[in-house]
């Protein structure tokens, strides 16, 4: 089986993180996000993976390469203009060929037994199978209504609250037989969710939902990106964190430097060549990126510091996301609220003055 990852979007929901780089290679625990999808596919024997790209496509290719370092073969399919999810698959028709195809949206983090979904698909002789996730708020997603036998009954994209009847949504993971391609018109923008899937239902074709419980997260917003870091710390999705585990739920790279009387409150991850100043409190739920500097007497709680960031002495951060090369002046207090992650410092930005408080 081959796989296609739909990763051509502009990533507008994730701004300011995506102003200067494409979403597929935004760092998650120091690695490009798509690496997690690629390694998940490889663990189930998927070796040929095509990436459908548009926004800063050349940068994605330069970061991920030909796939050999992940044990797969990566193929790049470019769109001069955005083609939508269906148009991207039509554009990948030569790669698809007569193979059964696994399709992933390029902004979801998933962890489940792919073999089980394939077995489910084959046993029902389904032309298409869609994985469903359960969420508390379906209004930002595609709601999917299902018959008692598991067949898909209806789709409703981004329903209003008075239209919500179930909490099952499109998880952005599909298994498609090659016949589906005949229902996707070539050379135009088309949404597979809004146009192709309803057409399959209208034609009475066997179209099933896969509803086993599994980990799923849409990383399309800053707060969800921060949540992904925390979920990795909690081991909700397994991945080698490339750090030295010094105690339960504490990873500190051997090349990093901890000052005197630093208090690490699990879970914590400190990346390569990071420096933590004397008397600082790091955690719980703190991710310190490569070459980041946290000066003396700081408190970093429930926050993610990307590569080459600097936090000045006697500063306090919580529920905050600092993008690459950003700087927080000394004696600053940046306090986000729960998981709204309103405290986002963009790449290369810095707070204006010392003793500044930013309260979200």
Coordinates of C-alpha atoms in Angstrom, one line a residue:
X1 CA 0.0 0.0 0.0
X2 CA 1.2 3.5 -0.8
X3 CA 0.4 6.7 1.2
X4 CA -0.2 10.3 0.3
X5 CA 0.1 13.1 2.8
X6 CA -1.8 16.2 1.9
X7 CA 0.4 19.1 3.0
X8 CA -0.1 21.9 0.6
X9 CA -2.0 24.4 2.8
X10 CA -0.9 27.8 3.9
X11 CA -1.2 27.0 7.6
X12 CA -3.1 30.2 8.3
X13 CA -4.6 28.9 11.6
X14 CA -1.1 28.3 12.9
X15 CA 0.2 31.9 12.3
X16 CA 2.5 33.5 13.4
X17 CA 4.4 30.2 13.3
X18 CA 3.8 29.7 9.6
X19 CA 4.6 33.2 8.3
X20 CA 8.2 32.2 7.5
X21 CA 8.0 28.5 7.1
X22 CA 5.6 25.8 6.0
X23 CA 3.6 23.9 8.5
X24 CA 4.9 20.4 7.6
X25 CA 8.4 21.2 8.9
X26 CA 7.5 23.2 12.0
X27 CA 9.4 21.7 14.8
X28 CA 7.8 19.3 17.2
X29 CA 10.2 18.3 19.9
X30 CA 13.1 19.4 17.7
X31 CA 12.0 17.5 14.6
X32 CA 9.9 18.4 11.6
X33 CA 6.3 17.6 12.3
X34 CA 5.9 15.4 9.2
X35 CA 8.6 13.1 10.5
X36 CA 6.1 11.8 13.1
X37 CA 3.6 10.9 10.3
X38 CA 6.4 9.3 8.1
X39 CA 7.8 7.2 11.0
X40 CA 4.3 6.1 11.9
X41 CA 3.6 4.9 8.3
X42 CA 7.0 3.2 8.1
X43 CA 6.3 1.3 11.3
X44 CA 3.4 -0.4 9.5
X45 CA 5.4 -1.2 6.4
X46 CA 4.4 1.7 4.2
X47 CA 7.5 2.5 2.2
X48 CA 6.3 4.8 -0.7
X49 CA 4.9 8.1 0.5
X50 CA 4.0 11.1 -1.7
X51 CA 3.8 14.6 -0.3
X52 CA 1.4 16.9 -2.1
X53 CA 2.8 20.4 -1.6
X54 CA 2.2 24.0 -2.5
X55 CA 3.3 26.6 0.1
X56 CA 7.2 26.7 0.3
X57 CA 7.3 23.3 -1.2
X58 CA 11.1 23.5 -1.9
X59 CA 11.8 24.0 1.8
X60 CA 9.8 20.9 2.8
X61 CA 11.8 18.9 0.3
X62 CA 15.1 20.3 1.5
X63 CA 14.3 19.4 5.1
X64 CA 12.9 15.9 4.6
X65 CA 15.1 14.8 1.6
X66 CA 14.4 11.5 -0.2
X67 CA 13.2 9.7 2.9
X68 CA 16.1 7.3 3.3
X69 CA 16.9 8.5 6.8
X70 CA 13.3 7.4 7.7
X71 CA 13.5 4.1 5.9
X72 CA 11.0 5.2 3.2
X73 CA 10.9 6.6 -0.3
X74 CA 9.5 10.1 -0.4
X75 CA 8.0 11.5 -3.6
X76 CA 7.1 15.2 -4.1
X77 CA 4.1 16.3 -6.1
X78 CA 3.8 20.1 -6.5
X79 CA 0.8 22.3 -7.1
X80 CA 1.3 25.7 -8.8
X81 CA -2.0 26.7 -7.3
X82 CA -3.9 25.1 -4.4
X83 CA -6.0 22.2 -5.7
X84 CA -7.9 21.2 -2.6
X85 CA -7.8 17.8 -1.1
X86 CA -9.5 16.1 -4.0
X87 CA -7.5 18.0 -6.6
X88 CA -4.3 17.1 -4.9
X89 CA -5.2 13.4 -5.1
X90 CA -6.1 13.8 -8.8
X91 CA -2.7 15.4 -9.3
X92 CA -1.2 12.4 -7.7
X93 CA -2.9 9.9 -10.0
X94 CA 0.3 8.6 -11.6
X95 CA 1.7 7.8 -8.1
X96 CA -1.6 6.3 -7.0
X97 CA -1.9 4.0 -10.1
X98 CA -3.9 0.8 -9.3
X99 CA -2.7 0.7 -5.7
X100 CA -4.8 0.9 -2.6
X101 CA -4.0 4.3 -1.1
X102 CA -3.7 5.6 2.5
X103 CA -4.3 9.3 2.7
X104 CA -3.4 11.6 5.6
X105 CA -4.1 15.2 6.2
X106 CA -0.8 16.9 6.8
X107 CA -1.8 18.5 10.1
X108 CA -2.9 15.6 12.3
X109 CA -0.9 13.6 14.8
X110 CA -2.3 10.1 15.1
X111 CA -1.4 6.8 16.8
X112 CA -3.3 3.6 16.2
X113 CA -2.9 0.2 14.7
X114 CA -3.0 0.8 10.9
X115 CA -3.1 -2.9 10.2
X116 CA -6.4 -3.1 12.1
X117 CA -7.9 -0.3 9.9
X118 CA -6.7 -2.1 6.7
X119 CA -8.2 -5.4 7.8
X120 CA -11.5 -3.6 8.6
X121 CA -11.5 -2.0 5.1
X122 CA -10.7 -5.3 3.3
X123 CA -13.2 -7.4 5.3
X124 CA -16.1 -5.0 4.2
X125 CA -14.9 -4.7 0.6
X126 CA -15.1 -1.0 1.1
X127 CA -14.3 1.4 -1.7
X128 CA -13.4 4.0 1.0
X129 CA -12.9 3.9 4.7
X130 CA -12.6 7.0 6.9
X131 CA -11.2 7.0 10.4
X132 CA -13.3 8.9 12.9
X133 CA -12.2 10.8 16.0
X134 CA -14.4 11.9 18.8
X135 CA -14.2 15.5 20.0
X136 CA -16.0 17.8 22.4
X137 CA -16.5 20.5 19.8
X138 CA -17.2 19.3 16.2
X139 CA -18.0 22.8 14.8
X140 CA -14.5 23.3 13.5
X141 CA -14.3 20.0 11.7
X142 CA -16.3 17.7 9.4
X143 CA -19.0 15.9 11.3
X144 CA -19.7 12.4 10.2
X145 CA -23.0 10.5 10.8
X146 CA -22.9 6.7 10.6
X147 CA -25.4 3.9 10.2
X148 CA -25.6 1.1 12.8
X149 CA -23.6 -1.2 10.4
X150 CA -20.7 1.3 10.3
X151 CA -21.5 2.7 6.8
X152 CA -21.1 6.4 6.4
X153 CA -24.6 8.1 6.2
X154 CA -23.8 11.7 5.8
X155 CA -21.1 14.4 6.0
X156 CA -21.5 17.9 7.4
X157 CA -18.5 20.3 7.2
X158 CA -18.1 22.7 10.1
X159 CA -21.7 22.4 11.5
X160 CA -23.3 25.1 13.6
X161 CA -24.0 24.1 17.2
X162 CA -27.7 23.7 16.4
X163 CA -26.7 21.1 13.7
X164 CA -24.5 19.0 15.9
X165 CA -26.0 15.6 16.4
X166 CA -22.9 13.5 17.0
X167 CA -19.3 14.2 18.2
X168 CA -17.6 12.0 15.6
X169 CA -15.5 13.9 13.1
X170 CA -13.4 13.2 10.1
X171 CA -9.9 12.4 11.5
X172 CA -8.2 13.0 8.2
X173 CA -7.1 9.4 7.6
X174 CA -8.6 7.5 4.7
X175 CA -8.1 4.2 2.9
X176 CA -9.2 4.5 -0.8
X177 CA -9.4 2.0 -3.6
X178 CA -8.2 3.2 -7.0
X179 CA -11.8 3.3 -8.3
X180 CA -12.3 6.5 -6.2
X181 CA -10.0 8.3 -8.6
X182 CA -12.8 8.1 -11.3
X183 CA -15.0 10.2 -9.1
X184 CA -12.4 13.1 -8.8
X185 CA -12.4 15.4 -11.9
X186 CA -8.8 16.3 -12.9
X187 CA -7.2 19.7 -13.3
X188 CA -9.5 21.7 -11.0
X189 CA -9.7 22.5 -7.3
X190 CA -12.0 20.1 -5.5
X191 CA -12.6 19.0 -1.9
X192 CA -12.8 15.3 -1.5
X193 CA -14.7 15.8 1.8
X194 CA -17.3 18.2 0.3
X195 CA -17.7 16.8 -3.2
X196 CA -16.2 13.3 -3.7
X197 CA -17.2 11.6 -0.6
X198 CA -20.9 12.7 -0.9
X199 CA -20.8 11.5 -4.5
X200 CA -19.7 8.0 -3.3
X201 CA -22.6 7.9 -0.9
X202 CA -25.0 9.0 -3.6
X203 CA -23.8 6.2 -5.9
X204 CA -24.5 3.7 -3.1
X205 CA -20.9 2.5 -2.9
X206 CA -19.6 0.7 0.2
X207 CA -18.2 3.5 2.3
X208 CA -17.4 2.7 5.9
X209 CA -16.2 4.4 9.0
X210 CA -13.4 3.1 11.3
X211 CA -14.2 4.1 14.9
X212 CA -11.8 2.4 17.2
X213 CA -10.5 4.6 20.0
X214 CA -7.1 6.1 19.2
X215 CA -5.0 9.1 19.9
X216 CA -5.7 12.0 17.5
X217 CA -4.7 15.7 17.5
X218 CA -5.1 18.4 14.9
X219 CA -2.0 20.6 15.3
X220 CA -3.4 23.4 13.2
X221 CA -3.3 26.1 15.9
X222 CA -0.6 27.3 18.3
X223 CA -2.5 25.9 21.3
X224 CA -2.8 22.5 19.7
X225 CA 0.9 22.6 18.7
X226 CA 1.8 23.2 22.3
X227 CA -0.6 20.4 23.4
X228 CA 1.3 18.1 21.0
X229 CA 4.5 18.8 22.9
X230 CA 2.8 18.1 26.2
X231 CA 1.2 14.9 24.9
X232 CA 4.7 13.6 23.8
X233 CA 6.0 14.4 27.3
X234 CA 3.1 12.4 28.7
X235 CA 3.9 9.5 26.3
X236 CA 0.4 9.6 24.8
X237 CA 2.1 9.0 21.5
X238 CA 5.4 7.1 21.6
X239 CA 8.5 8.6 20.0
X240 CA 12.2 8.6 20.8
X241 CA 12.7 12.1 22.3
X242 CA 16.4 12.1 21.4
X243 CA 17.4 13.1 24.9
X244 CA 19.0 11.5 27.9
X245 CA 16.4 10.4 30.4
X246 CA 17.7 11.3 33.8
X247 CA 14.6 10.4 35.7
X248 CA 10.9 9.6 35.2
X249 CA 9.5 12.0 32.6
X250 CA 12.7 14.2 32.5
X251 CA 14.9 14.3 29.4
X252 CA 18.0 16.4 29.4
X253 CA 20.4 16.3 26.4
X254 CA 24.0 15.5 27.4
X255 CA 25.3 18.7 25.7
X256 CA 23.0 21.0 27.6
X257 CA 24.1 22.9 30.7
X258 CA 22.2 23.2 34.0
X259 CA 23.3 25.9 36.5
X260 CA 23.3 25.5 40.3
X261 CA 20.1 24.7 42.2
X262 CA 18.0 24.3 39.0
X263 CA 14.7 22.6 39.9
X264 CA 13.3 20.4 37.2
X265 CA 9.6 19.5 37.8
X266 CA 8.4 16.6 35.5
X267 CA 7.6 16.3 32.7
X268 CA 10.5 18.3 31.2
X269 CA 12.5 18.1 28.0
X270 CA 15.7 20.1 27.5
X271 CA 17.3 19.9 24.1
X272 CA 20.9 20.0 22.8
X273 CA 23.2 22.9 23.9
X274 CA 20.5 24.6 25.9
X275 CA 21.6 26.6 29.0
X276 CA 19.5 26.9 32.2
X277 CA 20.6 29.6 34.6
X278 CA 21.1 29.3 38.4
X279 CA 18.1 28.9 40.6
X280 CA 15.6 28.5 37.7
X281 CA 12.5 26.4 37.9
X282 CA 11.7 24.4 34.8
X283 CA 8.3 22.6 34.6
X284 CA 6.0 21.0 34.8
X285 CA 5.3 20.7 31.1
X286 CA 8.3 22.6 29.8
X287 CA 10.1 22.1 26.5
X288 CA 13.4 23.9 26.0
X289 CA 14.7 23.8 22.5
X290 CA 18.2 23.5 21.0
X291 CA 20.5 26.4 21.9
X292 CA 17.8 28.1 24.0
X293 CA 19.1 30.2 27.0
X294 CA 17.1 30.6 30.2
X295 CA 19.0 33.0 32.4
X296 CA 19.1 33.0 36.3
X297 CA 16.1 32.8 38.5
X298 CA 13.5 32.1 35.8
X299 CA 10.3 30.1 36.0
X300 CA 9.2 28.3 32.9
X301 CA 5.9 26.4 33.3
X302 CA 3.6 24.8 30.7
X303 CA 5.5 26.5 27.9
X304 CA 7.5 25.6 24.8
X305 CA 10.7 27.5 23.9
X306 CA 11.9 26.9 20.4
X307 CA 15.5 26.9 19.1
X308 CA 17.8 29.8 19.9
X309 CA 15.3 31.6 22.2
X310 CA 16.5 33.7 25.1
X311 CA 14.6 34.3 28.4
X312 CA 16.1 37.1 30.5
X313 CA 16.9 36.8 34.2
X314 CA 14.1 36.8 36.8
X315 CA 11.4 36.2 34.2
X316 CA 8.3 34.1 34.5
X317 CA 6.5 32.2 31.6
X318 CA 3.4 30.1 31.7
X319 CA 1.2 28.7 28.9
X320 CA 3.5 30.5 26.4
X321 CA 5.0 29.6 23.1
X322 CA 8.2 31.2 22.0
X323 CA 9.2 30.8 18.4
X324 CA 12.7 30.5 17.1
X325 CA 15.2 33.3 17.8
X326 CA 12.7 35.3 20.0
X327 CA 13.8 37.0 23.1
X328 CA 12.1 37.9 26.4
X329 CA 13.7 40.7 28.3
X330 CA 14.7 40.3 32.0
X331 CA 12.1 40.6 34.7
X332 CA 9.3 40.0 32.3
X333 CA 6.1 38.0 33.1
X334 CA 4.3 36.3 30.2
X335 CA 1.2 34.5 31.3
X336 CA -1.1 32.7 28.9
X337 CA -4.5 31.3 30.0
X338 CA -5.0 27.6 30.1
X339 CA -4.6 26.2 26.6
X340 CA -5.6 29.3 24.6
X341 CA -1.9 29.8 24.1
X342 CA -2.6 33.5 23.5
X343 CA 1.0 34.2 24.6
X344 CA 2.8 33.5 21.3
X345 CA 6.1 35.3 20.6
X346 CA 6.8 35.1 16.9
X347 CA 10.1 34.2 15.2
X348 CA 12.8 36.8 15.8
X349 CA 10.6 39.0 18.0
X350 CA 11.4 40.3 21.4
X351 CA 9.6 42.0 24.3
X352 CA 10.1 45.7 24.3
X353 CA 11.4 46.4 27.8
X354 CA 12.3 45.0 31.1
X355 CA 9.6 44.6 33.8
X356 CA 7.0 44.0 31.1
X357 CA 3.9 42.0 31.9
X358 CA 1.9 40.3 29.1
X359 CA -1.2 38.8 30.5
X360 CA -3.4 36.8 28.1

